[in-house]
Coordinates of C-alpha atoms and ligand atoms in Angstrom, one line a residue:
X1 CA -263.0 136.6 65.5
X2 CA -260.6 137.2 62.5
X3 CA -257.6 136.8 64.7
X4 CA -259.4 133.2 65.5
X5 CA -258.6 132.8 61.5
X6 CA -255.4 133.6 61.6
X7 CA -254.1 131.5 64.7
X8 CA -256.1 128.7 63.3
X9 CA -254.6 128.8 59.8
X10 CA -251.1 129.2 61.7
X11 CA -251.8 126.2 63.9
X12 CA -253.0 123.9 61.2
X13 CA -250.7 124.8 58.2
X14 CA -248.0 126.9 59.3
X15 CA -248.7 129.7 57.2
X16 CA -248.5 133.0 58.7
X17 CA -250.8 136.0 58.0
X18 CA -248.8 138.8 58.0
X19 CA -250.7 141.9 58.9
X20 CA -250.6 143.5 55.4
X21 CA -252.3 140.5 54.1
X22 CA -255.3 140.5 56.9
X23 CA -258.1 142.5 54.5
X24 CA -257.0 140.1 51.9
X25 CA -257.7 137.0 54.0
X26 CA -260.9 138.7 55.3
X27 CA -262.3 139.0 51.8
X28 CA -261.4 135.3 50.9
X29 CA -263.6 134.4 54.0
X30 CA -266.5 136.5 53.5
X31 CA -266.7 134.5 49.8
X32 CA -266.3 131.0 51.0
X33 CA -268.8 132.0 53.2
X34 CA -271.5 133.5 50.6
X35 CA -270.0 130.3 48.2
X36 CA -271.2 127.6 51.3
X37 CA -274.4 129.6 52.0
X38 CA -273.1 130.0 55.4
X39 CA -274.9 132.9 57.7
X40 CA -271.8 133.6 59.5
X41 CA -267.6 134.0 60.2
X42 CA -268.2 132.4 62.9
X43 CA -270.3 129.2 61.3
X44 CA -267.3 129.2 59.0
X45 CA -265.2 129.1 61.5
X46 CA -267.0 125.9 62.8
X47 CA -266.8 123.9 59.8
X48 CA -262.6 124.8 59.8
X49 CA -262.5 123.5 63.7
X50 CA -264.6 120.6 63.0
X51 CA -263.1 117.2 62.0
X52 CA -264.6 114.9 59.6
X53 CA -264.5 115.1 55.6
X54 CA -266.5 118.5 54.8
X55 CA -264.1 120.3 57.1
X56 CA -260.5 118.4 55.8
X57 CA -262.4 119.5 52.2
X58 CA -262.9 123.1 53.2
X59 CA -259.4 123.3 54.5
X60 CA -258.4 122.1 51.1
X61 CA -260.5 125.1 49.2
X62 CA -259.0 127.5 51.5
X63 CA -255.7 126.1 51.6
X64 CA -255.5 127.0 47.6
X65 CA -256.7 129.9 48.1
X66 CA -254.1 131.0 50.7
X67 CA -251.1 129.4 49.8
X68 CA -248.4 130.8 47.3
X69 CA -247.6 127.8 44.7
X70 CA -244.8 129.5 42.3
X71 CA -242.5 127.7 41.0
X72 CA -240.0 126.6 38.0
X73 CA -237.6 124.3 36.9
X74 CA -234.5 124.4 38.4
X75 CA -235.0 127.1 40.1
X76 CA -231.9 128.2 41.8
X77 CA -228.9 127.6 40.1
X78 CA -226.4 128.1 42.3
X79 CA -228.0 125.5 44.7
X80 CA -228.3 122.8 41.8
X81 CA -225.1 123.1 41.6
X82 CA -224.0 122.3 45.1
X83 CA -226.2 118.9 44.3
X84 CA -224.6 118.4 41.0
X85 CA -221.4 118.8 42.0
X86 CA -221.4 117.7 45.9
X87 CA -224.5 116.6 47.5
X88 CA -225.3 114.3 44.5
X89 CA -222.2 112.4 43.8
X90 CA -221.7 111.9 47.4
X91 CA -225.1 110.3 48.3
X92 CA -225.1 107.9 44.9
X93 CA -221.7 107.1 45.7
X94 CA -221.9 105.9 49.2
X95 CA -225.8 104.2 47.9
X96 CA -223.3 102.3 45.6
X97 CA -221.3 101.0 48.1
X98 CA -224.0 100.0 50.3
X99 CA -226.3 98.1 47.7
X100 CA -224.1 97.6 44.4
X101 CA -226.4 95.5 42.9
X102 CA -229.4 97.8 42.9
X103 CA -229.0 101.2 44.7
X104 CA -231.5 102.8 46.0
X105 CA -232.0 106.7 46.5
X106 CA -234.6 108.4 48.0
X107 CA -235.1 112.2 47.5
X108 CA -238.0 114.6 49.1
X109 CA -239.1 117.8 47.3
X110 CA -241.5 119.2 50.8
X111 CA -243.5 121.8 49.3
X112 CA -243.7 120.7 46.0
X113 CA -246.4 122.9 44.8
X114 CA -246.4 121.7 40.8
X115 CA -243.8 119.5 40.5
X116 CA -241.3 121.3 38.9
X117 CA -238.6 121.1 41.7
X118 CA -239.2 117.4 42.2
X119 CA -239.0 116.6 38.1
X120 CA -235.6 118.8 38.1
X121 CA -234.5 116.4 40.9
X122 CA -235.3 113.2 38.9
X123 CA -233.8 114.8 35.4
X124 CA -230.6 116.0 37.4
X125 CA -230.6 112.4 38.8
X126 CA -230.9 110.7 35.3
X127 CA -228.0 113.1 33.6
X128 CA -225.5 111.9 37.2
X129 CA -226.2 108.5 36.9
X130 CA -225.4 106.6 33.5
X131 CA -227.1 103.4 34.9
X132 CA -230.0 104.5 36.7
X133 CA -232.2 102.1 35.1
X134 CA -230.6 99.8 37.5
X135 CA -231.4 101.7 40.6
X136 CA -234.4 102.3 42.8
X137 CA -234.8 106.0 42.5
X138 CA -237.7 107.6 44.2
X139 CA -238.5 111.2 44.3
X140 CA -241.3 112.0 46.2
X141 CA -243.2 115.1 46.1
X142 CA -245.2 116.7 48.9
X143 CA -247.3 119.4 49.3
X144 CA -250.4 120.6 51.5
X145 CA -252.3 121.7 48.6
X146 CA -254.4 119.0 46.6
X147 CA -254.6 121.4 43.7
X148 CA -251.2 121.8 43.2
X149 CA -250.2 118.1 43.4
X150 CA -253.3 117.0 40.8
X151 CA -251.2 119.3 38.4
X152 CA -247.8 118.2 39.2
X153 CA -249.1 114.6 38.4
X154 CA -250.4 115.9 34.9
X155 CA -246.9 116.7 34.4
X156 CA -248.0 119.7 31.8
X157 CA -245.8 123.0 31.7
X158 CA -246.3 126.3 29.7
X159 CA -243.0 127.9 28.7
X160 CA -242.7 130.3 31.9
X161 CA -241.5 127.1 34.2
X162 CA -238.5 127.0 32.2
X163 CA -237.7 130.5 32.3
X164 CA -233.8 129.4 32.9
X165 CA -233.7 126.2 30.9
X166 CA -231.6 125.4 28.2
X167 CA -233.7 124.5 25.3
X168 CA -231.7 121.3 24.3
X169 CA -232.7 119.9 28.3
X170 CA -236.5 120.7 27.6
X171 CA -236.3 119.0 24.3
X172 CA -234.9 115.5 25.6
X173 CA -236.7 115.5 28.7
X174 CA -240.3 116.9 27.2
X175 CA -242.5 116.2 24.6
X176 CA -244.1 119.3 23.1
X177 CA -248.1 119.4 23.1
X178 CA -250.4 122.2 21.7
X179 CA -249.1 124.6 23.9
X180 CA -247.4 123.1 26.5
X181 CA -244.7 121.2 27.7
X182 CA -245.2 117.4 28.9
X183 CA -243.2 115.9 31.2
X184 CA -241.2 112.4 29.7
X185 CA -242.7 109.3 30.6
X186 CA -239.5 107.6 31.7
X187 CA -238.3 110.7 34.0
X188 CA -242.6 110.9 35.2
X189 CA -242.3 107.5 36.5
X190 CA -239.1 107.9 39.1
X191 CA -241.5 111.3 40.6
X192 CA -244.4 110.6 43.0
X193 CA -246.7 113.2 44.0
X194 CA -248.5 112.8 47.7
X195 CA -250.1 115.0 50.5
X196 CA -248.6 115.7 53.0
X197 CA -248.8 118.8 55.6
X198 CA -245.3 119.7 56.9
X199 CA -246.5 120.7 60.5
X200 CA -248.2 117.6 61.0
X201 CA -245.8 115.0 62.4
X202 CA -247.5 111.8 61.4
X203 CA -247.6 111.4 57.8
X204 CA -249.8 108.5 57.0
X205 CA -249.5 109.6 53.0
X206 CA -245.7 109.0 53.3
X207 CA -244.8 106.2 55.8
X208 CA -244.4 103.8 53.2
X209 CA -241.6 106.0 52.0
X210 CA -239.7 105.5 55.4
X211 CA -236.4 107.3 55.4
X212 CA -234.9 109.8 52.7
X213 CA -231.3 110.4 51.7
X214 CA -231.9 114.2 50.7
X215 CA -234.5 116.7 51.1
X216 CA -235.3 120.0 49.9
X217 CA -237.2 122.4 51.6
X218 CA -237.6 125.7 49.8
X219 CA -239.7 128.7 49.3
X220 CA -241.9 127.0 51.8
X221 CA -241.2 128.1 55.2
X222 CA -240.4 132.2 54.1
X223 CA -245.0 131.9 54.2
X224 CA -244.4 130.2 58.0
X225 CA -244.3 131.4 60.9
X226 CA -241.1 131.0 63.4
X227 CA -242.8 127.5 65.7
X228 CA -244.0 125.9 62.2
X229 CA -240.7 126.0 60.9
X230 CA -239.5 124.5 64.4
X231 CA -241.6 121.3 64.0
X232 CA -241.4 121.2 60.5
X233 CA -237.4 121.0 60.9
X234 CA -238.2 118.1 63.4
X235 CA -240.2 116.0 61.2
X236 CA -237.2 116.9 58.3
X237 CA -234.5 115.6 60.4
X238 CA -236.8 112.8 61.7
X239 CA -237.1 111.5 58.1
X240 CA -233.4 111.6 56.7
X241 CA -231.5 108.7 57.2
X242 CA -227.7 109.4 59.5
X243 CA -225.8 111.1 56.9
X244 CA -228.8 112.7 54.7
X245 CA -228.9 116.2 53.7
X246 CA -231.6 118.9 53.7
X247 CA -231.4 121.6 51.7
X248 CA -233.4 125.2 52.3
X249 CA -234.4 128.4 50.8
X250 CA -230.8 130.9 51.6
X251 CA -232.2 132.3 54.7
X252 CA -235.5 130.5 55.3
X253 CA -234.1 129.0 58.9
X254 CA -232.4 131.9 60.1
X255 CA -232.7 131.9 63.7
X256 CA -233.9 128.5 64.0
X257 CA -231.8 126.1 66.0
X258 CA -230.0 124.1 63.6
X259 CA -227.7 121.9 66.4
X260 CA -228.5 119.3 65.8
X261 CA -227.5 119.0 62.0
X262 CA -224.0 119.5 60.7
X263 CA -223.9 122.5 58.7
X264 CA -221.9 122.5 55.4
X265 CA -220.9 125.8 53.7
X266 CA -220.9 125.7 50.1
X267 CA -220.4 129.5 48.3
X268 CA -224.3 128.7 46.9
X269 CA -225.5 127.5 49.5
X270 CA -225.6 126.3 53.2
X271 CA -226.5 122.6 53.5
X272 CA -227.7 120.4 56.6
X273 CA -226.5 117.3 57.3
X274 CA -227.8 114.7 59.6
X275 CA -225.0 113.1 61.4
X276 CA -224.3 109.2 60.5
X277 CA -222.2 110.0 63.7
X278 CA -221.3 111.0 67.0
X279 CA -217.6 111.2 67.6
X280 CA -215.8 109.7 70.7
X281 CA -215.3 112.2 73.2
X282 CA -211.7 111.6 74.2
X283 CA -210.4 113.5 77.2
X284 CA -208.1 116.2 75.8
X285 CA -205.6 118.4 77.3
X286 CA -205.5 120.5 74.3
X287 CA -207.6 123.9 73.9
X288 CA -211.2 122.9 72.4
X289 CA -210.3 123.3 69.2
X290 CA -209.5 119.8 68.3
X291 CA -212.6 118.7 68.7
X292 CA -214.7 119.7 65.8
X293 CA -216.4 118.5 63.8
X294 CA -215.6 117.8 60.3
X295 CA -216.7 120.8 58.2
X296 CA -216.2 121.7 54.7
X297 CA -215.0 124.7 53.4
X298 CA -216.8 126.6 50.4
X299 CA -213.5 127.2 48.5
X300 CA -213.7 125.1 45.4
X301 CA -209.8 124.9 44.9
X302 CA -208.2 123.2 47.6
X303 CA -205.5 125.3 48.7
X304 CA -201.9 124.2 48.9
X305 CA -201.4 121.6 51.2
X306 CA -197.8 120.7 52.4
X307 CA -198.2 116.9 53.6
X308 CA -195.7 114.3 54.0
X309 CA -195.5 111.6 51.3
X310 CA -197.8 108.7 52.8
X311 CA -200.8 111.2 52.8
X312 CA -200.5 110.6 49.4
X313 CA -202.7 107.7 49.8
X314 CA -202.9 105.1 46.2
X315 CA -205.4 103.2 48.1
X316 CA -207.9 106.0 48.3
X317 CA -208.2 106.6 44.6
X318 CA -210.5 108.6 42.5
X319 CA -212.2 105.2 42.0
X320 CA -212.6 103.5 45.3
X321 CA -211.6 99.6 45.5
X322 CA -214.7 97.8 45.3
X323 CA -215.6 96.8 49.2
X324 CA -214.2 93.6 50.6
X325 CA -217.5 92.9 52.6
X326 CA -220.1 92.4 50.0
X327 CA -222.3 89.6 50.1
X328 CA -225.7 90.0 48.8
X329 CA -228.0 91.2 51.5
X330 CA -230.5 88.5 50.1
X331 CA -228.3 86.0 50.6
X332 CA -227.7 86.8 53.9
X333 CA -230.4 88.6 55.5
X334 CA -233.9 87.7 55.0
X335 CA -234.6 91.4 56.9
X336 CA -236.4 93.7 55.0
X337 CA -234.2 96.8 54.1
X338 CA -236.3 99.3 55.7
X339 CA -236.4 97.5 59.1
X340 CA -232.9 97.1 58.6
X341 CA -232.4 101.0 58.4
X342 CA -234.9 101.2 61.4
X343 CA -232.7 99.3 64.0
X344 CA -229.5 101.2 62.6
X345 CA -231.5 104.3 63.4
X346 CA -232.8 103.0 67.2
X347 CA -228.9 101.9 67.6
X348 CA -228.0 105.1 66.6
X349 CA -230.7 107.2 68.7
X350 CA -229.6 105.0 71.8
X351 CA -226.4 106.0 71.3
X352 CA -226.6 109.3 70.9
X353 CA -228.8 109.0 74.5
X354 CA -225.6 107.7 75.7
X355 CA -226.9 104.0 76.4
X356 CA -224.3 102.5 74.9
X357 CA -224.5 99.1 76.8
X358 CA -227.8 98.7 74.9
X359 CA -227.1 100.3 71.6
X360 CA -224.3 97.6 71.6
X361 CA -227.1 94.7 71.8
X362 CA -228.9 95.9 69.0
X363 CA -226.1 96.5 67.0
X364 CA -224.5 93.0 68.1
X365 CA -228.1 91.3 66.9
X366 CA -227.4 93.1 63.6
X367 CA -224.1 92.4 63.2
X368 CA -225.4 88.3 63.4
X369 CA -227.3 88.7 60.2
X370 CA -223.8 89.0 58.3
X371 CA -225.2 92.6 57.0
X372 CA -221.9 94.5 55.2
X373 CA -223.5 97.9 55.7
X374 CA -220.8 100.9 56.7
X375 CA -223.6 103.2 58.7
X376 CA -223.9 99.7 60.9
X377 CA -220.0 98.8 61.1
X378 CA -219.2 102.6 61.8
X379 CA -222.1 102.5 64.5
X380 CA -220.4 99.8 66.5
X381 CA -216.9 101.6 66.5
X382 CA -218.4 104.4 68.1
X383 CA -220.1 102.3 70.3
X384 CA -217.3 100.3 71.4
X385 CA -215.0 103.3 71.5
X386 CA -217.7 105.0 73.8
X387 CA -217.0 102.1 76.2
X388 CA -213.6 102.0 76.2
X389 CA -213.2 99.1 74.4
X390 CA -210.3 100.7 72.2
X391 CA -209.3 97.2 70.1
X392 CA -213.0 96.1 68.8
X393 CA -213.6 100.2 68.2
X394 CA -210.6 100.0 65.6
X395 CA -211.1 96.9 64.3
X396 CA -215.2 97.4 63.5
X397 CA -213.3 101.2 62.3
X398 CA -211.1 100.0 59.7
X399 CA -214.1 97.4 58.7
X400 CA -216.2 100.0 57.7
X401 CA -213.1 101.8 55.7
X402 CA -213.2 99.4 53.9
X403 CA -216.9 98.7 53.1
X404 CA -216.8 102.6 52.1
X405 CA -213.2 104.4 52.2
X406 CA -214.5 107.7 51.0
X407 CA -216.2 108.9 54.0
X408 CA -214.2 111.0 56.3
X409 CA -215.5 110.5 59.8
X410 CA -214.0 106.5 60.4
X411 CA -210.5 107.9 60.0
X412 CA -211.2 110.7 62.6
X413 CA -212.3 107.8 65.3
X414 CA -209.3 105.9 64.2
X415 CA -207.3 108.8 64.5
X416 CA -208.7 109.2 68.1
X417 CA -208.6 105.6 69.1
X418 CA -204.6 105.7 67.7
X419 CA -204.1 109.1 70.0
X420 CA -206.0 107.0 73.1
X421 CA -203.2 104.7 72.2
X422 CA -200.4 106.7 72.4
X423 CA -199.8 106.1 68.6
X424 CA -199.3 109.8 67.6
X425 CA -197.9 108.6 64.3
X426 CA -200.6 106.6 63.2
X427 CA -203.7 109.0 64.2
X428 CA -201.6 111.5 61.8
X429 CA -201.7 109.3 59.3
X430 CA -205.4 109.1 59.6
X431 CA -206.0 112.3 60.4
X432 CA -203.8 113.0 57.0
X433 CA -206.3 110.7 54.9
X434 CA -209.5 112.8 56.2
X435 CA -207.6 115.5 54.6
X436 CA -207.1 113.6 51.3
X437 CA -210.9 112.6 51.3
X438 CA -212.2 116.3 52.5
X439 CA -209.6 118.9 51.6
X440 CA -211.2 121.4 53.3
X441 CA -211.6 119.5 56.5
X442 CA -211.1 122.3 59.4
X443 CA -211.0 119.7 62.3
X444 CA -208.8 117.9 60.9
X445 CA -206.1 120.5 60.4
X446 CA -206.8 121.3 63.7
X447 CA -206.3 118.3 65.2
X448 CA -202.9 117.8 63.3
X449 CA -201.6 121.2 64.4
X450 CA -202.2 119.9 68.1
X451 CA -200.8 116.4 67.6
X452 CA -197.5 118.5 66.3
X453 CA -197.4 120.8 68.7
X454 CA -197.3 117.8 70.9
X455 CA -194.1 116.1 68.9
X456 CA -192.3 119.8 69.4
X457 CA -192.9 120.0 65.5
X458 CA -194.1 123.9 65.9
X459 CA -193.2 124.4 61.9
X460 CA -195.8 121.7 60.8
X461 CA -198.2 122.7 63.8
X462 CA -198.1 126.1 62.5
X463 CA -198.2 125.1 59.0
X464 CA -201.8 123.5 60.0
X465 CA -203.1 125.9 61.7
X466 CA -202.8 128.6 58.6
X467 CA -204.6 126.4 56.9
X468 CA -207.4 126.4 59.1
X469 CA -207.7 130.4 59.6
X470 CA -207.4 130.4 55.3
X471 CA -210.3 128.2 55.6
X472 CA -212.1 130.1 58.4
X473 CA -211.7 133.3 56.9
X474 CA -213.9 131.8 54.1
X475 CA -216.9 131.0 56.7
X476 CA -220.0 133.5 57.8
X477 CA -218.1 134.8 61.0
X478 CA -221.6 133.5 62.8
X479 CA -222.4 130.2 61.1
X480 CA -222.0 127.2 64.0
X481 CA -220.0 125.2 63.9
X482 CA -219.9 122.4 66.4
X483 CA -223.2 120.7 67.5
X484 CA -224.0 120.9 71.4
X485 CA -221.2 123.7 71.6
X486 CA -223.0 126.6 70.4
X487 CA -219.4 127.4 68.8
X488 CA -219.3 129.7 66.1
X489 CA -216.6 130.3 63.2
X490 CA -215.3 133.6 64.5
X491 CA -214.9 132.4 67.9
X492 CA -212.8 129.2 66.7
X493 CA -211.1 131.7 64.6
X494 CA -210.1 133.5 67.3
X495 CA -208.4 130.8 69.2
X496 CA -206.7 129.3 65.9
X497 CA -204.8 132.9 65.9
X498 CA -204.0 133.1 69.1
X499 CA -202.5 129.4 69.4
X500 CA -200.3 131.3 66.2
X501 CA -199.3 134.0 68.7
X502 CA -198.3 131.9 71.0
X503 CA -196.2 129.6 69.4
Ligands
SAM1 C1 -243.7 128.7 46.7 S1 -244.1 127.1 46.6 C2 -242.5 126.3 46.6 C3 -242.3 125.3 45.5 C4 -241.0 124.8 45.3 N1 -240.5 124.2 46.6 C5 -240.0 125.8 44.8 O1 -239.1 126.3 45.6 O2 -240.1 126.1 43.7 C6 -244.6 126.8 48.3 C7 -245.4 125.5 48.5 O3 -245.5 125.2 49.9 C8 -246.7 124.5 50.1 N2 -247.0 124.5 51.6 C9 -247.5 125.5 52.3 N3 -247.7 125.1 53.6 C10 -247.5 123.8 53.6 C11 -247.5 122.8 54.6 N4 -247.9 123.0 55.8 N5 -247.1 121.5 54.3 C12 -246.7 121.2 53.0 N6 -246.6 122.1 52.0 C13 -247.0 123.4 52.3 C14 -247.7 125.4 49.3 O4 -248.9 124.7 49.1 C15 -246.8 125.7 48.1 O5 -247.1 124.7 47.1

């Protein structure tokens, strides 16, 4: 019978009961049962396998009672810093360019417990962005246990949640009651709190919410079991928008197949990206190594790069020229912006099913409403490149450059398309302003070192591929680091140095 429990609570919640937490459980069940006046396990059992109100209340009792809520304001430093430093200013600046006169940003704390990780998220957001009274910021706050969420919404704190604040943050973002801490109106109003259970795909709770820019996923799944973090990880990557980012505890998906994200190494922290892309898939002579996929190197410094003049680019400044393409999506488009972002994301599931033909019509329909939107402009290149149709592939290319010129993966299509052509000089030169962009962009020194070994230049080609066993070296030998491939760092490694041999 008690093993009943525990595959139940696994099935319905995720949480595993670890064998030395089995008398533990018992006792809990024996005193909901004497609490319900209920004669047996086994009538207890019912009520948990019944549907209907009482039962979705029990769960809700027992769920409190089994799950582990602790928590604290900015908890992990080393990971707020990656979204201070990286995550952050990359997501606001691209929501910039995509909606300048009112951003939106939408950020998921899964697992919420008491709110303190998603009010963190909203102060960190208010300290980034000097106008964020213009935007629409959301932070949304989930969790499975009512309990928890009812005191996240109160927004009250005792001085143990800010065991690593700085005093002078709690003072401007709290107000001080008897003996607690209340969270500010104006950072309460950018959080909301809602249930939602993480193994259950469908989220009612949440659906008006649609798709997320970043999520953060932490101290949640080290209580689950291996198959709830699975579908968990589905519904994650279902809900962040192409080029979104989920963050998780350090080794909470160890062992989980992460292929489908791009995986971003940062010395604090590991990050997952959804792709915004594919990348063309152009028939290469060359050893596998030039075709990976961007990936950024931990190292903070950039190390010493020897380029030739014109990758010195003015035109991809520090502050980006505003986009040509900017017409008010009002005045254009009487689509709503989530439906919008729903027939990117069809296009871009199509595509990534390999039916471009029909990814290409629903771009094509999109493309008709006038919308100036890069994820859409960048889509069609692919597309178009994916059919061979080389011209429109670089032209819709360099459109969405231009919309947003900070984003690295455009120039590596461009780069390709200008190989394709025979235009060796010209996919450098791209290939040159991924590097400017991304410093620490391995495929890109890869692919340079193969376009110079193919110009006879072995002093450059050698040059680049140094580069990219200095920025190997820096990687877990294990981490992955192409999706589909199954390649890992020490394997790509391996092949860097021996093309080094060789040459
Ligand atoms: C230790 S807290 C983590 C809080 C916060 N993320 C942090 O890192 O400080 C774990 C939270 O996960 C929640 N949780 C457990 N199972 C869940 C599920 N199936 N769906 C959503 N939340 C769940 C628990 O209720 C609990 O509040």
């Amino acid at each position: 019978m008690f093993d009943g429990f525990v595959q139940r609570i696994s099935t319905t919640t995720g949480l595993q009961i670890r064998p030395q937490d089995a008398p533990t459980l018992r006792q809990k069940i024996i005193n909901r049962c004497r609490l319900l006046r209920l004669s047996s396990p086994e009538a207890y059992y019912e009520l948990l396998s019944a549907s209907g109100t009482e039962s979705f209340r029990e769960w809700q009792a027992l769920i409190s009672l089994i799950t582990t809520g602790e928590s604290y304001f900015f908890r992990d430093r080393g990971q707020f810093s990656v979204l201070r430093d990286r995550l952050l200013p990359e997501l606001i600046q691209r929501q910039r360019q995509v909606s300048p006169e009112r951003p939106t940003l939408k950020i998921w704390s899964a697992g919420c417990s008491t709110g303190e990780e998603a009010y963190s998220l909203a102060i960190l957001l208010t300290e980034l962005i000097a106008d964020w009274q213009n935007w629409n910021l959301t932070i949304v706050g989930t969790d499975i246990n009512q309990t928890a969420l009812e005191k996240a919404r109160q927004g009250f704190y005792g001085d143990w949640s800010f065991r690593w604040v700085d005093k002078t943050l709690i003072h401007r973002y709290f107000e001080r009651t008897k003996e607690e801490w209340k969270i500010s109106h104006q950072i309460a109003k950018l959080v909301q709190f809602r249930y939602d259970n993480l193994v259950e795909y469908f989220s009612p709770n949440f659906n008006d919410f649609a798709q997320v820019d970043l999520a953060i996923c932490r101290n949640v799944f080290v209580y689950f079991d291996f198959a709830a973090i699975e579908r968990s990880l589905q519904k994650i990557y279902q809900r962040l928008n192409p080029g979104g980012y989920l963050i998780s505890g350090h080794t909470e998906l160890q062992g989980q197949n992460l292929t489908q994200f791009q995986i971003k190494v940062f010395p604090e922290s590991v990050v997952y990206q959804r792709p915004i892309v594919g990348r063309t898939e152009p028939d290469r002579t060359q050893p596998q190594i030039d075709s990976f996929l961007p990936l950024v190197n931990p190292v903070k410094q950039p190390k010493p790069l020897i380029l030739s003049p014109e990758a010195t680019l003015a035109s991809v400044s520090a502050s980006p020229k505003q986009p040509k393409l900017t017409p008010k999506k009002t005045e254009t488009c009487s689509l709503p912006e989530e439906e919008i972002q729903s027939l990117i994301t069809q296009a871009e599931l199509l595509f990534q099913q390999k039916k471009y033909p029909q990814a290409l019509t629903l771009v094509t329909e999109l493309l008709e409403k006038k919308l100036p939107l890069f994820e859409l402009f960048y889509l069609t290149a692919r597309i178009h490149a994916n059919l061979g149709n080389l011209k429109p592939a670089s032209d819709y290319g360099s459109r969405a450059i231009e919309l947003n010129p900070l984003i690295v993966e455009p120039y590596f299509l461009l780069a390709h398309i200008a190989e394709e052509e025979g235009n060796i000089e010209q996919a450098k030169h791209y290939l040159k302003r991924a590097i400017y962009l991304e410093p620490h962009t391995l495929s890109a020194y890869l692919e340079l070192g193969s376009l110079y070994t193919k110009q006879g230049d072995m002093n450059r080609a050698r040059k680049m591929w140094q580069i990219a066993v200095e920025l190997l070296e820096h990687q877990p030998p294990q981490a992955k680091i192409e999706s589909g491939k199954e390649t890992t760092v020490a394997e790509v490694l391996a092949m860097v140095r021996k093309n080094l041999k060789n040459t």
